[in-house]
DNA sequence: GTAGGACCTCAACTAAGGTTGAGGTCAAGG
DNA sequence: CCTTGACCTCAACCTTAGTTGAGGTCCTAC
């Protein structure tokens, strides 16, 4: 293993960060290009990450599991105090940020489950009440691109379930 | 409104299907190209959808809300009996198909919420126990491409939380 | 002093789920 | 007849989240 001292406490190379975080080097480069993590460079132009990058990457992955897109994760990370290394308190705050997001997602899916159960009963697949009161309530899941309730868009859904057609 | 009779019971043009389903014509074309719906053509080469296409589209949108990718939705739709128009019973069966998928997603998010709560307490962001016992348990959410538990891949995650670094 | 692995950059590609636009057709109303 | 709106095809583009590969550098060990 060349250029790797394995000592206790110093900056991490991209390979080390990759191995310890379980995230591919290409993904780490990608995160860095997009401002989610940062590094200093050695004289030979190689990246060196401070050790708290590990926690940053962990936070990114956890956030992605919650379903947050990278742009929002970046915004959250940008709210960390600059200059000093973030404390556990800081990370706590950020984690708390996603709590409500997570709750909303769970609630949306449970809502959908209730509706689906109704549909399983009658086979109508109308979901009418739900759609009318709650258009596009999945909060950014399901597809890509700038969705998230474009105002003035088509979203009326008056079809299905009037005049049964099977 | 040219070429549209507005009568009670006949095939739907793409515009009608779009309006009644709340799905853009371009998306309907896309679904058709990908075998999720089908149509006959008029003498003038215009699409005419049978009325049960409405239910198909509704099923597609609901499935997407559950988080099922179009390929799997297509597979499910392909399991519908060919030749006859699907009955409510058929749709019931398909809806039931996603029940367990939905349950799994909800369970995964609730699991994550428990872990996150622990992290909020200590700020460690390790999620160690969770990761070790349950690697990649989001079931196809979070990112794109053929993920879903590639065997033999990097997924050990031994980093973070040994030697606390803040 | 040279082999090798780890690293660098940059461009191109992947995948899902569509959207947008150009250029052309169809059909009804004035 | 000719305009107008809905429709057609096909190719190109978009976003997110990365991966892959080519071509070149760094550095450590033999």
Short mmCIF file of C-alpha atoms (C1' of nucleotides) in Angstrom, two decimals:
data_model
loop_
_atom_site.label_atom_id
_atom_site.label_comp_id
_atom_site.label_asym_id
_atom_site.label_seq_id
_atom_site.Cartn_x
_atom_site.Cartn_y
_atom_site.Cartn_z
CA UNK A 1 0.00 0.00 0.00
CA UNK A 2 1.95 2.99 -1.22
CA UNK A 3 1.58 6.50 0.08
CA UNK A 4 -0.38 5.48 3.11
CA UNK A 5 1.06 5.62 6.55
CA UNK A 6 -1.82 4.16 8.49
CA UNK A 7 -1.00 6.28 11.47
CA UNK A 8 -3.55 7.23 14.05
CA UNK A 9 -4.54 10.81 13.43
CA UNK A 10 -4.17 12.71 10.20
CA UNK A 11 -6.01 13.66 7.06
CA UNK A 12 -7.62 10.98 4.96
CA UNK A 13 -6.90 10.21 1.34
CA UNK A 14 -9.85 9.64 -0.93
CA UNK A 15 -9.26 5.90 -0.84
CA UNK A 16 -9.26 5.87 2.94
CA UNK A 17 -12.40 7.93 3.13
CA UNK A 18 -14.01 5.67 0.58
CA UNK A 19 -13.17 2.53 2.48
CA UNK A 20 -14.21 3.87 5.83
CA UNK A 21 -17.44 5.39 4.62
CA UNK A 22 -18.43 2.68 2.19
CA UNK A 23 -18.85 5.26 -0.55
CA UNK A 24 -17.09 4.88 -3.91
CA UNK A 25 -14.27 7.33 -4.68
CA UNK A 26 -16.13 8.50 -7.75
CA UNK A 27 -19.08 9.39 -5.56
CA UNK A 28 -16.82 11.28 -3.17
CA UNK A 29 -15.39 13.25 -6.08
CA UNK A 30 -18.92 13.91 -7.19
CA UNK A 31 -19.90 15.16 -3.74
CA UNK A 32 -16.91 17.41 -3.70
CA UNK A 33 -17.64 18.84 -7.14
CA UNK A 34 -21.07 19.64 -5.83
CA UNK A 35 -19.90 21.25 -2.66
CA UNK A 36 -21.08 18.65 -0.17
CA UNK A 37 -17.61 17.89 1.10
CA UNK A 38 -14.28 19.61 0.70
CA UNK A 39 -10.61 18.80 0.93
CA UNK A 40 -7.19 20.31 1.00
CA UNK A 41 -4.52 19.21 -1.43
CA UNK A 42 -1.07 17.82 -0.84
CA UNK A 43 1.90 19.27 -2.69
CA UNK A 44 1.30 16.53 -5.24
CA UNK A 45 -2.31 17.66 -5.79
CA UNK A 46 -3.90 14.79 -3.96
CA UNK A 47 -6.98 15.29 -1.82
CA UNK A 48 -6.71 15.15 1.93
CA UNK A 49 -9.91 15.12 3.91
CA UNK A 50 -10.20 16.23 7.48
CA UNK A 51 -11.55 13.51 9.72
CA UNK A 52 -14.92 15.10 10.17
CA UNK A 53 -15.50 14.50 6.46
CA UNK A 54 -16.35 11.01 7.63
CA UNK A 55 -19.29 12.35 9.57
CA UNK A 56 -20.30 14.56 6.68
CA UNK A 57 -20.42 11.57 4.38
CA UNK A 58 -22.36 9.58 6.95
CA UNK A 59 -24.82 12.42 7.19
CA UNK A 60 -25.17 12.52 3.41
CA UNK A 61 -25.92 8.83 3.17
CA UNK A 62 -28.41 8.91 6.02
CA UNK A 63 -30.13 11.89 4.46
CA UNK A 64 -30.37 10.09 1.16
CA UNK A 65 -32.00 7.18 2.91
CA UNK A 66 -34.57 9.57 4.25
CA UNK A 67 -35.11 10.59 0.65
CA UNK A 68 -33.62 14.07 0.67
CA UNK A 69 -32.08 15.17 -2.63
CA UNK A 70 -28.44 16.18 -2.63
CA UNK A 71 -29.22 19.85 -3.17
CA UNK A 72 -31.13 20.04 0.06
CA UNK A 73 -28.52 18.03 1.86
CA UNK A 74 -26.02 20.53 0.63
CA UNK A 75 -28.12 23.40 1.93
CA UNK A 76 -28.29 21.72 5.30
CA UNK A 77 -24.53 21.17 5.37
CA UNK A 78 -23.99 24.79 4.38
CA UNK A 79 -25.77 25.77 7.56
CA UNK A 80 -22.99 24.23 9.61
CA UNK A 81 -20.77 26.83 11.26
CA UNK A 82 -17.81 27.71 9.11
CA UNK A 83 -14.38 27.83 10.55
CA UNK A 84 -14.70 25.35 13.36
CA UNK A 85 -15.21 21.63 13.23
CA UNK A 86 -18.86 20.78 13.81
CA UNK A 87 -19.72 19.44 17.23
CA UNK A 88 -22.07 16.62 18.07
CA UNK A 89 -24.57 19.25 18.93
CA UNK A 90 -24.37 20.55 15.36
CA UNK A 91 -24.93 17.10 13.91
CA UNK A 92 -27.78 16.60 16.32
CA UNK A 93 -29.45 19.69 15.00
CA UNK A 94 -29.09 18.58 11.40
CA UNK A 95 -30.42 15.13 12.13
CA UNK A 96 -33.38 16.68 13.83
CA UNK A 97 -34.00 18.66 10.64
CA UNK A 98 -34.96 15.50 8.78
CA UNK A 99 -37.22 14.16 11.49
CA UNK A 100 -40.29 15.96 10.22
CA UNK A 101 -39.42 15.15 6.62
CA UNK A 102 -39.22 11.50 7.56
CA UNK A 103 -42.48 11.70 9.47
CA UNK A 104 -44.14 13.29 6.47
CA UNK A 105 -42.93 10.55 4.17
CA UNK A 106 -44.11 7.85 6.51
CA UNK A 107 -47.46 9.55 6.90
CA UNK A 108 -47.85 9.88 3.14
CA UNK A 109 -47.14 6.21 2.62
CA UNK A 110 -49.52 5.21 5.40
CA UNK A 111 -52.18 7.38 3.86
CA UNK A 112 -51.57 5.67 0.56
CA UNK A 113 -51.81 2.30 2.26
CA UNK A 114 -55.20 3.14 3.70
CA UNK A 115 -56.41 4.26 0.30
CA UNK A 116 -54.97 1.22 -1.35
CA UNK A 117 -56.74 -1.03 1.12
CA UNK A 118 -59.98 0.63 0.17
CA UNK A 119 -59.20 0.05 -3.47
CA UNK A 120 -58.33 -3.55 -2.88
CA UNK A 121 -61.79 -3.92 -1.45
CA UNK A 122 -63.67 -2.51 -4.40
CA UNK A 123 -61.12 -2.71 -7.20
CA UNK A 124 -62.12 0.74 -8.32
CA UNK A 125 -58.67 2.30 -8.07
CA UNK A 126 -60.24 5.70 -7.75
CA UNK A 127 -58.50 7.13 -4.71
CA UNK A 128 -60.76 10.03 -5.32
CA UNK A 129 -61.08 11.52 -1.88
CA UNK A 130 -57.37 11.25 -1.33
CA UNK A 131 -56.44 12.87 -4.60
CA UNK A 132 -58.83 15.73 -4.18
CA UNK A 133 -57.75 16.63 -0.71
CA UNK A 134 -54.16 15.81 -1.12
CA UNK A 135 -52.77 16.28 -4.58
CA UNK A 136 -49.18 15.20 -5.02
CA UNK A 137 -48.52 14.41 -1.39
CA UNK A 138 -45.53 12.21 -1.86
CA UNK A 139 -43.11 15.05 -1.24
CA UNK A 140 -40.61 14.63 -3.98
CA UNK A 141 -40.52 10.90 -4.27
CA UNK A 142 -41.58 9.23 -7.47
CA UNK A 143 -39.69 10.48 -10.45
CA UNK A 144 -37.13 13.08 -11.04
CA UNK A 145 -36.87 16.64 -12.19
CA UNK A 146 -38.35 19.74 -10.63
CA UNK A 147 -41.70 18.32 -9.66
CA UNK A 148 -43.07 19.18 -6.24
CA UNK A 149 -46.41 20.76 -7.00
CA UNK A 150 -45.93 23.06 -9.93
CA UNK A 151 -48.68 25.64 -9.55
CA UNK A 152 -51.06 26.11 -12.42
CA UNK A 153 -50.22 22.72 -13.75
CA UNK A 154 -52.51 19.96 -14.81
CA UNK A 155 -53.51 18.08 -11.73
CA UNK A 156 -57.26 17.90 -11.61
CA UNK A 157 -57.84 14.20 -12.10
CA UNK A 158 -61.53 14.14 -12.73
CA UNK A 159 -61.31 10.84 -14.52
CA UNK A 160 -61.88 7.30 -13.40
CA UNK A 161 -64.62 6.09 -11.15
CA UNK A 162 -67.41 8.07 -12.66
CA UNK A 163 -68.99 5.73 -15.15
CA UNK A 164 -67.45 2.40 -14.21
CA UNK A 165 -65.89 0.84 -17.21
CA UNK A 166 -64.87 -2.71 -16.71
CA UNK B 1 -62.66 21.42 -30.28
CA UNK B 2 -62.32 19.65 -33.59
CA UNK B 3 -62.51 15.93 -34.08
CA UNK B 4 -64.15 15.23 -30.78
CA UNK B 5 -67.74 14.20 -30.47
CA UNK B 6 -68.06 14.23 -26.71
CA UNK B 7 -70.51 11.36 -26.80
CA UNK B 8 -71.05 9.05 -23.91
CA UNK B 9 -69.26 5.84 -24.62
CA UNK B 10 -66.42 5.42 -27.06
CA UNK B 11 -62.69 5.29 -27.30
CA UNK B 12 -60.61 8.10 -25.85
CA UNK B 13 -58.20 10.30 -27.73
CA UNK B 14 -54.85 10.99 -26.14
CA UNK B 15 -56.02 14.45 -25.12
CA UNK B 16 -59.11 13.09 -23.42
CA UNK B 17 -57.15 10.43 -21.61
CA UNK B 18 -54.65 13.05 -20.56
CA UNK B 19 -57.27 15.36 -19.17
CA UNK B 20 -59.20 12.67 -17.38
CA UNK B 21 -56.15 11.02 -15.88
CA UNK B 22 -54.18 14.14 -15.12
CA UNK B 23 -51.18 12.74 -16.97
CA UNK B 24 -49.48 14.73 -19.74
CA UNK B 25 -49.87 13.45 -23.30
CA UNK B 26 -46.12 13.12 -23.58
CA UNK B 27 -46.16 10.83 -20.58
CA UNK B 28 -48.94 8.75 -22.10
CA UNK B 29 -46.94 8.39 -25.29
CA UNK B 30 -44.01 7.40 -23.17
CA UNK B 31 -46.04 4.76 -21.36
CA UNK B 32 -47.25 3.42 -24.65
CA UNK B 33 -43.76 3.26 -26.12
CA UNK B 34 -42.79 1.26 -23.07
CA UNK B 35 -45.69 -1.13 -23.26
CA UNK B 36 -47.62 0.01 -20.21
CA UNK B 37 -50.68 1.02 -22.16
CA UNK B 38 -51.82 0.38 -25.71
CA UNK B 39 -54.17 1.87 -28.26
CA UNK B 40 -55.75 1.28 -31.59
CA UNK B 41 -55.42 3.78 -34.39
CA UNK B 42 -58.05 5.58 -36.39
CA UNK B 43 -57.86 5.65 -40.18
CA UNK B 44 -56.01 8.94 -39.73
CA UNK B 45 -53.37 7.32 -37.50
CA UNK B 46 -54.59 8.84 -34.28
CA UNK B 47 -54.57 6.89 -31.05
CA UNK B 48 -57.82 5.68 -29.56
CA UNK B 49 -57.67 4.23 -26.08
CA UNK B 50 -60.24 1.83 -24.71
CA UNK B 51 -61.89 3.15 -21.58
CA UNK B 52 -60.11 0.75 -19.28
CA UNK B 53 -56.89 2.55 -20.20
CA UNK B 54 -58.06 5.07 -17.64
CA UNK B 55 -57.81 2.47 -14.93
CA UNK B 56 -54.46 1.31 -16.23
CA UNK B 57 -53.11 4.83 -15.99
CA UNK B 58 -54.57 5.23 -12.52
CA UNK B 59 -52.86 2.01 -11.52
CA UNK B 60 -49.57 3.24 -12.94
CA UNK B 61 -49.71 6.50 -10.98
CA UNK B 62 -50.67 4.78 -7.76
CA UNK B 63 -47.88 2.29 -8.21
CA UNK B 64 -45.42 5.08 -8.76
CA UNK B 65 -46.55 6.67 -5.56
CA UNK B 66 -45.79 3.44 -3.81
CA UNK B 67 -42.34 3.73 -5.34
CA UNK B 68 -42.45 0.94 -7.89
CA UNK B 69 -40.34 1.54 -11.01
CA UNK B 70 -42.12 1.46 -14.35
CA UNK B 71 -40.51 -1.79 -15.41
CA UNK B 72 -42.07 -3.61 -12.51
CA UNK B 73 -45.36 -1.88 -13.07
CA UNK B 74 -45.20 -3.10 -16.59
CA UNK B 75 -44.54 -6.64 -15.46
CA UNK B 76 -47.56 -6.44 -13.18
CA UNK B 77 -49.76 -5.11 -15.97
CA UNK B 78 -48.51 -7.86 -18.26
CA UNK B 79 -49.93 -10.34 -15.80
CA UNK B 80 -53.42 -9.11 -16.56
CA UNK B 81 -55.43 -11.53 -18.66
CA UNK B 82 -55.07 -10.81 -22.35
CA UNK B 83 -58.09 -10.65 -24.55
CA UNK B 84 -60.70 -9.60 -22.07
CA UNK B 85 -61.09 -6.33 -20.25
CA UNK B 86 -59.77 -6.63 -16.69
CA UNK B 87 -62.37 -6.92 -13.99
CA UNK B 88 -62.36 -5.23 -10.62
CA UNK B 89 -61.16 -8.51 -9.25
CA UNK B 90 -58.10 -8.27 -11.50
CA UNK B 91 -57.31 -4.78 -10.33
CA UNK B 92 -57.85 -5.88 -6.77
CA UNK B 93 -55.25 -8.56 -7.19
CA UNK B 94 -52.73 -6.11 -8.64
CA UNK B 95 -53.30 -3.59 -5.88
CA UNK B 96 -52.77 -6.31 -3.35
CA UNK B 97 -49.44 -7.01 -5.03
CA UNK B 98 -48.03 -3.72 -3.82
CA UNK B 99 -49.30 -4.05 -0.27
CA UNK B 100 -46.22 -5.84 0.99
CA UNK B 101 -43.94 -3.55 -0.96
CA UNK B 102 -45.58 -0.59 0.68
CA UNK B 103 -45.36 -2.20 4.09
CA UNK B 104 -41.68 -2.85 3.57
CA UNK B 105 -41.05 0.75 2.63
CA UNK B 106 -42.89 2.02 5.64
CA UNK B 107 -41.05 -0.39 7.88
CA UNK B 108 -37.70 0.68 6.47
CA UNK B 109 -38.48 4.33 7.07
CA UNK B 110 -39.68 3.65 10.59
CA UNK B 111 -36.52 1.71 11.27
CA UNK B 112 -34.54 4.65 10.00
CA UNK B 113 -36.53 6.97 12.21
CA UNK B 114 -35.71 4.94 15.28
CA UNK B 115 -32.03 5.00 14.37
CA UNK B 116 -32.15 8.67 13.63
CA UNK B 117 -33.71 9.35 17.00
CA UNK B 118 -30.81 7.57 18.62
CA UNK B 119 -28.41 9.67 16.62
CA UNK B 120 -30.17 12.86 17.55
CA UNK B 121 -29.55 11.92 21.14
CA UNK B 122 -25.82 11.44 20.85
CA UNK B 123 -24.94 13.23 17.61
CA UNK B 124 -22.71 10.36 16.62
CA UNK B 125 -24.39 9.58 13.34
CA UNK B 126 -23.04 6.08 13.44
CA UNK B 127 -26.14 3.98 12.88
CA UNK B 128 -23.80 1.12 13.42
CA UNK B 129 -26.13 -1.57 14.64
CA UNK B 130 -28.59 -0.75 11.92
CA UNK B 131 -26.05 -0.82 9.15
CA UNK B 132 -24.50 -4.06 10.26
CA UNK B 133 -27.71 -5.96 10.58
CA UNK B 134 -29.49 -4.35 7.73
CA UNK B 135 -27.28 -3.15 4.94
CA UNK B 136 -29.09 -1.26 2.22
CA UNK B 137 -32.59 -1.86 3.48
CA UNK B 138 -34.28 0.90 1.59
CA UNK B 139 -35.46 -1.45 -1.15
CA UNK B 140 -34.66 0.50 -4.25
CA UNK B 141 -35.28 3.97 -3.01
CA UNK B 142 -32.42 6.43 -2.81
CA UNK B 143 -30.67 6.84 -6.08
CA UNK B 144 -31.00 5.23 -9.41
CA UNK B 145 -29.55 2.49 -11.50
CA UNK B 146 -29.46 -1.22 -10.77
CA UNK B 147 -28.81 -1.02 -7.08
CA UNK B 148 -30.72 -3.36 -4.80
CA UNK B 149 -28.03 -5.21 -2.99
CA UNK B 150 -25.25 -6.00 -5.39
CA UNK B 151 -23.50 -9.00 -3.92
CA UNK B 152 -19.78 -8.82 -3.30
CA UNK B 153 -19.84 -5.07 -3.39
CA UNK B 154 -18.37 -2.57 -1.00
CA UNK B 155 -20.79 -2.33 1.85
CA UNK B 156 -18.97 -2.96 5.04
CA UNK B 157 -19.01 0.48 6.57
CA UNK B 158 -16.47 0.09 9.27
CA UNK B 159 -15.88 3.80 9.46
CA UNK B 160 -17.24 6.45 11.75
CA UNK B 161 -17.85 6.06 15.43
CA UNK B 162 -14.68 4.25 16.29
CA UNK B 163 -12.38 7.01 17.42
CA UNK B 164 -14.77 9.93 17.78
CA UNK B 165 -13.47 12.84 15.83
CA UNK B 166 -15.35 16.03 16.44
"C1'" DG C 1 15.39 3.46 -11.66
"C1'" DT C 2 11.55 1.37 -12.55
"C1'" DA C 3 7.22 -1.20 -11.52
"C1'" DG C 4 3.01 -0.65 -9.41
"C1'" DG C 5 -0.87 1.07 -7.04
"C1'" DA C 6 -3.23 5.09 -5.78
"C1'" DC C 7 -4.15 9.25 -7.33
"C1'" DC C 8 -5.37 13.25 -10.75
"C1'" DT C 9 -8.66 15.57 -14.57
"C1'" DC C 10 -12.01 15.65 -17.99
"C1'" DA C 11 -15.37 13.94 -21.01
"C1'" DA C 12 -18.69 10.71 -22.01
"C1'" DC C 13 -21.90 7.40 -20.56
"C1'" DT C 14 -25.75 5.14 -17.70
"C1'" DA C 15 -30.53 4.88 -15.84
"C1'" DA C 16 -35.36 6.45 -15.01
"C1'" DG C 17 -38.96 9.21 -16.28
"C1'" DG C 18 -40.22 12.04 -18.85
"C1'" DT C 19 -40.42 17.08 -21.74
"C1'" DT C 20 -39.60 19.98 -25.74
"C1'" DG C 21 -39.36 21.17 -30.39
"C1'" DA C 22 -39.30 20.72 -35.39
"C1'" DG C 23 -41.72 19.44 -39.19
"C1'" DG C 24 -45.81 17.33 -40.99
"C1'" DT C 25 -50.96 15.48 -41.02
"C1'" DC C 26 -56.05 15.43 -40.06
"C1'" DA C 27 -60.49 17.24 -39.81
"C1'" DA C 28 -64.08 20.64 -38.79
"C1'" DG C 29 -65.74 25.54 -39.03
"C1'" DG C 30 -65.99 30.04 -41.22
"C1'" DC D 1 -60.23 27.18 -49.44
"C1'" DC D 2 -57.91 27.90 -45.60
"C1'" DT D 3 -57.14 28.42 -40.90
"C1'" DT D 4 -56.91 26.29 -36.43
"C1'" DG D 5 -56.40 23.00 -32.94
"C1'" DA D 6 -55.46 18.37 -31.94
"C1'" DC D 7 -52.79 14.98 -33.40
"C1'" DC D 8 -48.58 12.42 -35.50
"C1'" DT D 9 -43.18 10.97 -35.44
"C1'" DC D 10 -38.58 11.39 -34.23
"C1'" DA D 11 -34.67 13.25 -32.19
"C1'" DA D 12 -32.72 15.88 -28.71
"C1'" DC D 13 -32.73 17.47 -24.25
"C1'" DC D 14 -33.48 17.55 -18.97
"C1'" DT D 15 -32.64 16.11 -13.97
"C1'" DT D 16 -30.48 13.27 -10.36
"C1'" DA D 17 -26.86 10.61 -8.92
"C1'" DG D 18 -23.38 8.85 -10.07
"C1'" DT D 19 -19.83 5.42 -13.03
"C1'" DT D 20 -16.40 4.48 -16.55
"C1'" DG D 21 -12.48 5.19 -19.22
"C1'" DA D 22 -8.54 7.52 -21.30
"C1'" DG D 23 -4.43 9.66 -20.56
"C1'" DG D 24 -1.30 11.37 -17.28
"C1'" DT D 25 1.04 12.02 -12.38
"C1'" DC D 26 2.81 10.70 -7.68
"C1'" DC D 27 5.33 8.16 -4.68
"C1'" DT D 28 7.05 4.18 -2.41
"C1'" DA D 29 9.22 -0.26 -2.53
"C1'" DC D 30 12.10 -3.45 -4.71
#
